[in-house]
PDB file of C-alpha atoms in Angstrom:
ATOM      1  CA  MET A   1       0.000   0.000   0.000  1.00 46.00           C
ATOM      2  CA  PHE A   2       1.281   3.446  -0.859  1.00 51.00           C
ATOM      3  CA  TRP A   3       0.537   6.149   1.696  1.00 53.00           C
ATOM      4  CA  LYS A   4      -0.408   9.531   0.319  1.00 53.00           C
ATOM      5  CA  THR A   5       1.444  12.457   1.825  1.00 53.00           C
ATOM      6  CA  SER A   6       0.409  16.052   1.503  1.00 53.00           C
ATOM      7  CA  LYS A   7       2.989  18.351  -0.008  1.00 58.00           C
ATOM      8  CA  GLU A   8       4.320  20.991   2.322  1.00 64.00           C
ATOM      9  CA  LYS A   9       3.281  24.443   1.164  1.00 75.00           C
ATOM     10  CA  LYS A  10       6.165  26.683   0.187  1.00 91.00           C
ATOM     11  CA  ASN A  11       6.335  30.330   1.070  1.00 95.00           C
ATOM     12  CA  TYR A  12       5.559  32.758  -1.727  1.00 97.00           C
ATOM     13  CA  PRO A  13       8.703  34.347  -3.253  1.00 96.00           C
ATOM     14  CA  GLY A  14       9.697  37.371  -1.203  1.00 94.00           C
ATOM     15  CA  PHE A  15       8.032  36.211   2.012  1.00 97.00           C
ATOM     16  CA  PRO A  16      10.133  37.839   4.751  1.00 95.00           C
ATOM     17  CA  THR A  17      12.339  36.041   7.238  1.00 94.00           C
ATOM     18  CA  LEU A  18      10.533  36.717  10.522  1.00 95.00           C
ATOM     19  CA  PRO A  19      12.014  37.084  14.003  1.00 92.00           C
ATOM     20  CA  ASP A  20      11.926  33.802  15.971  1.00 85.00           C
ATOM     21  CA  THR A  21       8.355  33.092  17.134  1.00 90.00           C
ATOM     22  CA  LEU A  22       6.622  35.725  14.990  1.00 96.00           C
ATOM     23  CA  ARG A  23       4.177  34.293  12.436  1.00 97.00           C
ATOM     24  CA  ILE A  24       0.740  34.972  10.974  1.00 98.00           C
ATOM     25  CA  GLY A  25      -1.756  33.880  13.620  1.00 97.00           C
ATOM     26  CA  ALA A  26       0.620  34.466  16.532  1.00 97.00           C
ATOM     27  CA  ILE A  27      -0.599  36.171  19.705  1.00 97.00           C
ATOM     28  CA  VAL A  28       1.321  39.245  20.842  1.00 96.00           C
ATOM     29  CA  SER A  29       1.031  41.445  23.910  1.00 96.00           C
ATOM     30  CA  ILE A  30       3.032  44.211  25.545  1.00 96.00           C
ATOM     31  CA  GLU A  31       4.693  43.228  28.811  1.00 95.00           C
ATOM     32  CA  PRO A  32       2.937  44.894  31.807  1.00 94.00           C
ATOM     33  CA  GLY A  33       6.137  46.642  32.932  1.00 91.00           C
ATOM     34  CA  GLU A  34       6.591  48.258  29.523  1.00 91.00           C
ATOM     35  CA  ALA A  35       2.943  49.341  29.390  1.00 91.00           C
ATOM     36  CA  LEU A  36       3.318  50.883  32.848  1.00 91.00           C
ATOM     37  CA  ARG A  37       6.290  52.895  31.623  1.00 91.00           C
ATOM     38  CA  TYR A  38       4.013  54.881  29.278  1.00 92.00           C
ATOM     39  CA  GLU A  39       0.982  55.071  31.543  1.00 90.00           C
ATOM     40  CA  GLY A  40      -0.100  58.624  32.325  1.00 89.00           C
ATOM     41  CA  LEU A  41       2.015  60.197  29.580  1.00 92.00           C
ATOM     42  CA  ASP A  42       0.393  62.560  27.102  1.00 92.00           C
ATOM     43  CA  LEU A  43       0.656  60.202  24.126  1.00 94.00           C
ATOM     44  CA  ALA A  44      -1.390  60.933  21.020  1.00 94.00           C
ATOM     45  CA  LEU A  45      -2.850  57.423  21.445  1.00 93.00           C
ATOM     46  CA  PRO A  46      -2.586  55.064  24.432  1.00 93.00           C
ATOM     47  CA  LEU A  47      -0.728  51.825  23.793  1.00 93.00           C
ATOM     48  CA  PRO A  48      -2.875  48.886  22.649  1.00 93.00           C
ATOM     49  CA  GLN A  49      -3.739  46.544  25.510  1.00 91.00           C
ATOM     50  CA  GLY A  50      -4.321  42.832  25.924  1.00 93.00           C
ATOM     51  CA  GLU A  51      -3.596  39.981  23.551  1.00 95.00           C
ATOM     52  CA  MET A  52      -3.571  40.756  19.828  1.00 96.00           C
ATOM     53  CA  VAL A  53      -3.672  38.380  16.844  1.00 97.00           C
ATOM     54  CA  VAL A  54      -1.162  38.867  14.015  1.00 97.00           C
ATOM     55  CA  GLU A  55      -3.282  39.090  10.846  1.00 97.00           C
ATOM     56  CA  ALA A  56      -0.507  39.945   8.365  1.00 98.00           C
ATOM     57  CA  VAL A  57       3.246  40.414   8.158  1.00 98.00           C
ATOM     58  CA  SER A  58       5.414  42.404   5.802  1.00 98.00           C
ATOM     59  CA  GLY A  59       8.983  43.218   4.883  1.00 96.00           C
ATOM     60  CA  MET A  60      10.816  46.196   3.384  1.00 96.00           C
ATOM     61  CA  GLU A  61      14.315  47.678   3.250  1.00 95.00           C
ATOM     62  CA  LEU A  62      15.121  51.093   4.714  1.00 94.00           C
ATOM     63  CA  PHE A  63      18.477  52.718   5.563  1.00 93.00           C
ATOM     64  CA  GLY A  64      20.310  49.402   5.257  1.00 92.00           C
ATOM     65  CA  LEU A  65      17.974  47.699   7.736  1.00 95.00           C
ATOM     66  CA  THR A  66      15.334  45.040   7.159  1.00 96.00           C
ATOM     67  CA  ILE A  67      12.003  46.258   8.477  1.00 97.00           C
ATOM     68  CA  ILE A  68       9.496  43.572   9.488  1.00 98.00           C
ATOM     69  CA  ARG A  69       5.950  44.597  10.351  1.00 98.00           C
ATOM     70  CA  ALA A  70       3.332  42.547  12.175  1.00 98.00           C
ATOM     71  CA  TYR A  71      -0.203  43.886  11.663  1.00 98.00           C
ATOM     72  CA  VAL A  72      -2.457  43.080  14.614  1.00 97.00           C
ATOM     73  CA  LYS A  73      -6.140  43.207  15.383  1.00 87.00           C
ATOM     74  CA  THR A  74      -6.942  45.589  18.216  1.00 85.00           C
ATOM     75  CA  GLY A  75     -10.414  47.145  18.407  1.00 80.00           C
ATOM     76  CA  GLU A  76     -11.295  49.443  15.519  1.00 78.00           C
ATOM     77  CA  ARG A  77      -7.860  51.042  15.142  1.00 85.00           C
ATOM     78  CA  GLN A  78      -5.142  49.594  12.908  1.00 92.00           C
ATOM     79  CA  ALA A  79      -1.959  48.829  14.834  1.00 96.00           C
ATOM     80  CA  LEU A  80       1.350  47.221  13.980  1.00 98.00           C
ATOM     81  CA  PHE A  81       4.624  46.227  15.562  1.00 98.00           C
ATOM     82  CA  GLN A  82       7.673  47.133  13.501  1.00 97.00           C
ATOM     83  CA  PHE A  83      10.886  45.143  14.020  1.00 97.00           C
ATOM     84  CA  GLN A  84      14.144  46.844  12.973  1.00 95.00           C
ATOM     85  CA  GLN A  85      16.605  44.115  11.975  1.00 94.00           C
ATOM     86  CA  GLN A  86      20.243  44.078  10.961  1.00 92.00           C
ATOM     87  CA  LYS A  87      21.212  42.031   7.904  1.00 87.00           C
ATOM     88  CA  ASP A  88      22.094  39.027  10.113  1.00 88.00           C
ATOM     89  CA  GLY A  89      18.558  39.018  11.559  1.00 87.00           C
ATOM     90  CA  THR A  90      19.433  40.642  14.896  1.00 92.00           C
ATOM     91  CA  VAL A  91      16.463  42.689  16.141  1.00 94.00           C
ATOM     92  CA  ILE A  92      17.598  46.148  17.276  1.00 94.00           C
ATOM     93  CA  ASP A  93      14.287  47.427  18.584  1.00 94.00           C
ATOM     94  CA  VAL A  94      10.523  47.258  18.092  1.00 96.00           C
ATOM     95  CA  ASN A  95       8.205  50.147  17.256  1.00 96.00           C
ATOM     96  CA  CYS A  96       4.576  50.024  18.357  1.00 97.00           C
ATOM     97  CA  LEU A  97       2.632  52.123  15.840  1.00 97.00           C
ATOM     98  CA  GLN A  98      -1.058  52.938  15.472  1.00 96.00           C
ATOM     99  CA  VAL A  99      -2.873  54.784  12.695  1.00 96.00           C
ATOM    100  CA  LEU A 100      -3.892  58.163  14.070  1.00 94.00           C
ATOM    101  CA  GLN A 101      -5.416  59.547  10.869  1.00 94.00           C
ATOM    102  CA  GLU A 102      -5.938  58.694   7.208  1.00 96.00           C
ATOM    103  CA  ILE A 103      -6.277  61.483   4.639  1.00 97.00           C
ATOM    104  CA  TYR A 104      -7.447  61.084   1.043  1.00 97.00           C
ATOM    105  CA  PRO A 105      -6.219  64.072  -1.017  1.00 96.00           C
ATOM    106  CA  GLY A 106      -8.757  64.753  -3.754  1.00 91.00           C
ATOM    107  CA  SER A 107      -6.733  66.695  -6.338  1.00 94.00           C
ATOM    108  CA  GLU A 108      -3.213  67.315  -7.621  1.00 93.00           C
ATOM    109  CA  SER A 109      -3.185  70.526  -5.627  1.00 94.00           C
ATOM    110  CA  ASP A 110      -4.090  68.639  -2.443  1.00 95.00           C
ATOM    111  CA  TRP A 111      -1.347  66.089  -3.115  1.00 96.00           C
ATOM    112  CA  GLY A 112       1.086  68.943  -3.715  1.00 95.00           C
ATOM    113  CA  GLN A 113       0.527  70.167  -0.173  1.00 95.00           C
ATOM    114  CA  TRP A 114       1.805  66.817   1.076  1.00 96.00           C
ATOM    115  CA  LEU A 115       4.462  65.820  -1.475  1.00 96.00           C
ATOM    116  CA  GLY A 116       5.404  68.939  -3.418  1.00 86.00           C
ATOM    117  CA  GLU A 117       8.608  70.886  -2.861  1.00 87.00           C
ATOM    118  CA  GLY A 118       8.312  72.180   0.689  1.00 91.00           C
ATOM    119  CA  GLY A 119       5.292  69.915   1.360  1.00 93.00           C
ATOM    120  CA  LEU A 120       4.118  68.672   4.733  1.00 95.00           C
ATOM    121  CA  ILE A 121       5.885  65.309   4.349  1.00 97.00           C
ATOM    122  CA  GLY A 122       9.429  66.575   4.719  1.00 97.00           C
ATOM    123  CA  GLY A 123       8.962  69.871   6.516  1.00 95.00           C
ATOM    124  CA  ALA A 124      11.176  70.619   9.514  1.00 94.00           C
ATOM    125  CA  ASP A 125       8.269  70.472  11.970  1.00 94.00           C
ATOM    126  CA  LEU A 126       4.924  68.729  12.113  1.00 93.00           C
ATOM    127  CA  THR A 127       1.860  69.688  14.143  1.00 90.00           C
ATOM    128  CA  SER A 128      -0.525  66.867  15.031  1.00 87.00           C
ATOM    129  CA  PRO A 129      -4.337  67.202  14.988  1.00 79.00           C
ATOM    130  CA  GLN A 130      -4.102  67.503  18.804  1.00 81.00           C
ATOM    131  CA  GLY A 131      -1.769  70.489  18.535  1.00 87.00           C
ATOM    132  CA  ALA A 132       1.497  68.784  19.590  1.00 92.00           C
ATOM    133  CA  THR A 133       4.680  69.711  17.684  1.00 95.00           C
ATOM    134  CA  TYR A 134       7.101  67.075  16.386  1.00 97.00           C
ATOM    135  CA  ALA A 135      10.589  67.708  14.940  1.00 97.00           C
ATOM    136  CA  ARG A 136      11.807  65.903  11.829  1.00 98.00           C
ATOM    137  CA  ASP A 137      14.197  62.980  12.503  1.00 97.00           C
ATOM    138  CA  TRP A 138      15.377  62.247   8.936  1.00 96.00           C
ATOM    139  CA  GLY A 139      17.184  64.609   6.582  1.00 94.00           C
ATOM    140  CA  ASP A 140      18.608  68.113   6.967  1.00 94.00           C
ATOM    141  CA  GLY A 141      17.501  71.685   6.372  1.00 94.00           C
ATOM    142  CA  SER A 142      14.103  73.317   6.352  1.00 94.00           C
ATOM    143  CA  TYR A 143      12.804  70.662   3.956  1.00 95.00           C
ATOM    144  CA  SER A 144      13.938  67.121   3.114  1.00 96.00           C
ATOM    145  CA  PRO A 145      12.262  64.946   0.450  1.00 96.00           C
ATOM    146  CA  PRO A 146      10.443  61.897   1.835  1.00 97.00           C
ATOM    147  CA  PHE A 147      12.134  58.509   1.655  1.00 97.00           C
ATOM    148  CA  ASP A 148      10.853  55.779  -0.661  1.00 97.00           C
ATOM    149  CA  ALA A 149      10.212  52.198   0.432  1.00 97.00           C
ATOM    150  CA  GLN A 150       8.227  49.315  -1.024  1.00 98.00           C
ATOM    151  CA  GLU A 151       6.391  47.103   1.452  1.00 98.00           C
ATOM    152  CA  LYS A 152       5.031  43.633   0.663  1.00 98.00           C
ATOM    153  CA  ILE A 153       2.195  42.661   3.012  1.00 98.00           C
ATOM    154  CA  PHE A 154       1.359  38.956   3.315  1.00 98.00           C
ATOM    155  CA  THR A 155      -1.902  37.682   4.807  1.00 98.00           C
ATOM    156  CA  ALA A 156      -0.762  34.078   4.153  1.00 97.00           C
ATOM    157  CA  PRO A 157       2.778  32.745   3.622  1.00 97.00           C
ATOM    158  CA  ASP A 158       1.939  31.035   0.328  1.00 96.00           C
ATOM    159  CA  SER A 159      -0.193  33.787  -1.246  1.00 97.00           C
ATOM    160  CA  ALA A 160       0.818  36.831  -3.282  1.00 97.00           C
ATOM    161  CA  PRO A 161       1.389  39.956  -1.190  1.00 98.00           C
ATOM    162  CA  ILE A 162      -0.256  43.348  -1.247  1.00 98.00           C
ATOM    163  CA  VAL A 163       2.381  45.779  -2.518  1.00 98.00           C
ATOM    164  CA  VAL A 164       2.417  49.262  -0.972  1.00 98.00           C
ATOM    165  CA  ASN A 165       4.748  52.039  -2.140  1.00 98.00           C
ATOM    166  CA  HIS A 166       5.577  54.523   0.602  1.00 98.00           C
ATOM    167  CA  LYS A 167       6.969  58.046   0.632  1.00 98.00           C
ATOM    168  CA  MET A 168       7.762  58.517   4.317  1.00 97.00           C
ATOM    169  CA  MET A 169       9.150  60.929   6.866  1.00 98.00           C
ATOM    170  CA  LEU A 170       9.671  60.383  10.593  1.00 98.00           C
ATOM    171  CA  TYR A 171       9.108  62.979  13.317  1.00 98.00           C
ATOM    172  CA  SER A 172       9.393  62.842  17.113  1.00 98.00           C
ATOM    173  CA  ARG A 173       8.906  64.783  20.330  1.00 97.00           C
ATOM    174  CA  GLU A 174      10.199  64.416  23.886  1.00 96.00           C
ATOM    175  CA  ILE A 175       7.736  63.280  26.556  1.00 94.00           C
ATOM    176  CA  ALA A 176       9.129  62.886  30.078  1.00 89.00           C
ATOM    177  CA  ASP A 177      12.154  60.561  29.680  1.00 87.00           C
ATOM    178  CA  THR A 178      11.054  59.007  26.386  1.00 91.00           C
ATOM    179  CA  GLN A 179      10.140  59.895  22.798  1.00 95.00           C
ATOM    180  CA  GLU A 180       6.887  59.665  20.897  1.00 97.00           C
ATOM    181  CA  PHE A 181       7.142  59.258  17.118  1.00 97.00           C
ATOM    182  CA  MET A 182       4.935  60.377  14.254  1.00 97.00           C
ATOM    183  CA  LEU A 183       5.388  58.688  10.878  1.00 97.00           C
ATOM    184  CA  LEU A 184       3.861  60.444   7.870  1.00 97.00           C
ATOM    185  CA  SER A 185       3.495  58.230   4.810  1.00 98.00           C
ATOM    186  CA  ALA A 186       1.981  58.842   1.383  1.00 98.00           C
ATOM    187  CA  ASP A 187       0.906  55.352   0.322  1.00 98.00           C
ATOM    188  CA  GLU A 188       0.073  53.934  -3.103  1.00 98.00           C
ATOM    189  CA  GLU A 189      -1.635  50.546  -2.828  1.00 97.00           C
ATOM    190  CA  PRO A 190      -4.075  48.524  -4.953  1.00 96.00           C
ATOM    191  CA  GLY A 191      -7.177  50.603  -5.589  1.00 96.00           C
ATOM    192  CA  GLN A 192      -6.262  53.709  -3.628  1.00 97.00           C
ATOM    193  CA  ALA A 193      -3.724  56.353  -2.659  1.00 98.00           C
ATOM    194  CA  LEU A 194      -3.759  58.111   0.698  1.00 98.00           C
ATOM    195  CA  VAL A 195      -1.709  59.717   3.442  1.00 98.00           C
ATOM    196  CA  ARG A 196      -1.370  57.856   6.725  1.00 97.00           C
ATOM    197  CA  CYS A 197      -0.304  59.411   9.990  1.00 96.00           C
ATOM    198  CA  LEU A 198       0.985  56.791  12.448  1.00 96.00           C
ATOM    199  CA  THR A 199       2.021  57.454  16.018  1.00 96.00           C
ATOM    200  CA  GLY A 200       3.872  55.323  18.521  1.00 96.00           C
ATOM    201  CA  VAL A 201       6.899  54.547  20.662  1.00 97.00           C
ATOM    202  CA  VAL A 202      10.050  52.426  20.545  1.00 95.00           C
ATOM    203  CA  MET A 203      10.407  49.354  22.754  1.00 93.00           C
ATOM    204  CA  THR A 204      13.112  46.810  23.435  1.00 90.00           C
ATOM    205  CA  PRO A 205      12.537  43.374  21.826  1.00 91.00           C
ATOM    206  CA  GLN A 206      12.017  41.939  25.335  1.00 92.00           C
ATOM    207  CA  ALA A 207       9.021  44.242  25.887  1.00 93.00           C
ATOM    208  CA  LEU A 208       6.902  42.303  23.400  1.00 94.00           C
ATOM    209  CA  LYS A 209       5.552  38.868  24.263  1.00 95.00           C
ATOM    210  CA  ILE A 210       4.882  36.558  21.291  1.00 96.00           C
ATOM    211  CA  PHE A 211       3.318  33.095  21.501  1.00 94.00           C
TER     212      PHE A 211
END
C-alpha cells in the first residue's frame, strides 16, 4: 500500500524572514512593565492593551535595515509592531505604531501640499491634529524629500502579497524621559492612494511577548 502524503506548502517568493516566534496567527502582547512605563504620559494614542492576533506580516528595506511589520487586530484602530533588523537578523528594537489619521487628497493641488517641494511630508516640523509639535528625525535643512520604500504585506505565507509604495518621513517629540514618534506616509496601494499618519513609541525586543 502506498501512503499519500500532503505536499508541504512553500512560502511565496519574497516572504520575509521573521524574528523567531513571529508568524501569521501568533498572539502578541506588551509586557505589563513596559505598558506601565508609558501610563499617564500625554501620548497621542494610548498603547494597545491585551492579547492581539497577528493578521498579516510584511517586509521592506530602509536605511540598510530590514524592516518587518506585524499587523495586529486591536479594536477598531489599525496597529502594527515594527521590528528593525540588521542584515544578520538581529532585532535592534521594536516600534509600536497605530494609525492616528488617514487622509485622502482629492486633487493634484491637495497632493502637492503633502508631497510637493516644501510639502508637509518633509517639513522641519509637524503639528498633530491635537496640537502637539514634532521635529523631523530624517534629513537636513528646512525641507527634506520623503524617503521611498516598497512594502510587501502577506496575509498568508503562500499567497501573493499586497504591494504598498511609501513616501515617508519620521518625526518625534520628547515626553518625560522618552520619545513619541509620528510617521507620515503617502501610500500607493491597490485601488487607492492616501496619506497615513501613524504614532507610537520604541520598545526593546524583550518588551513584546509573542506566543
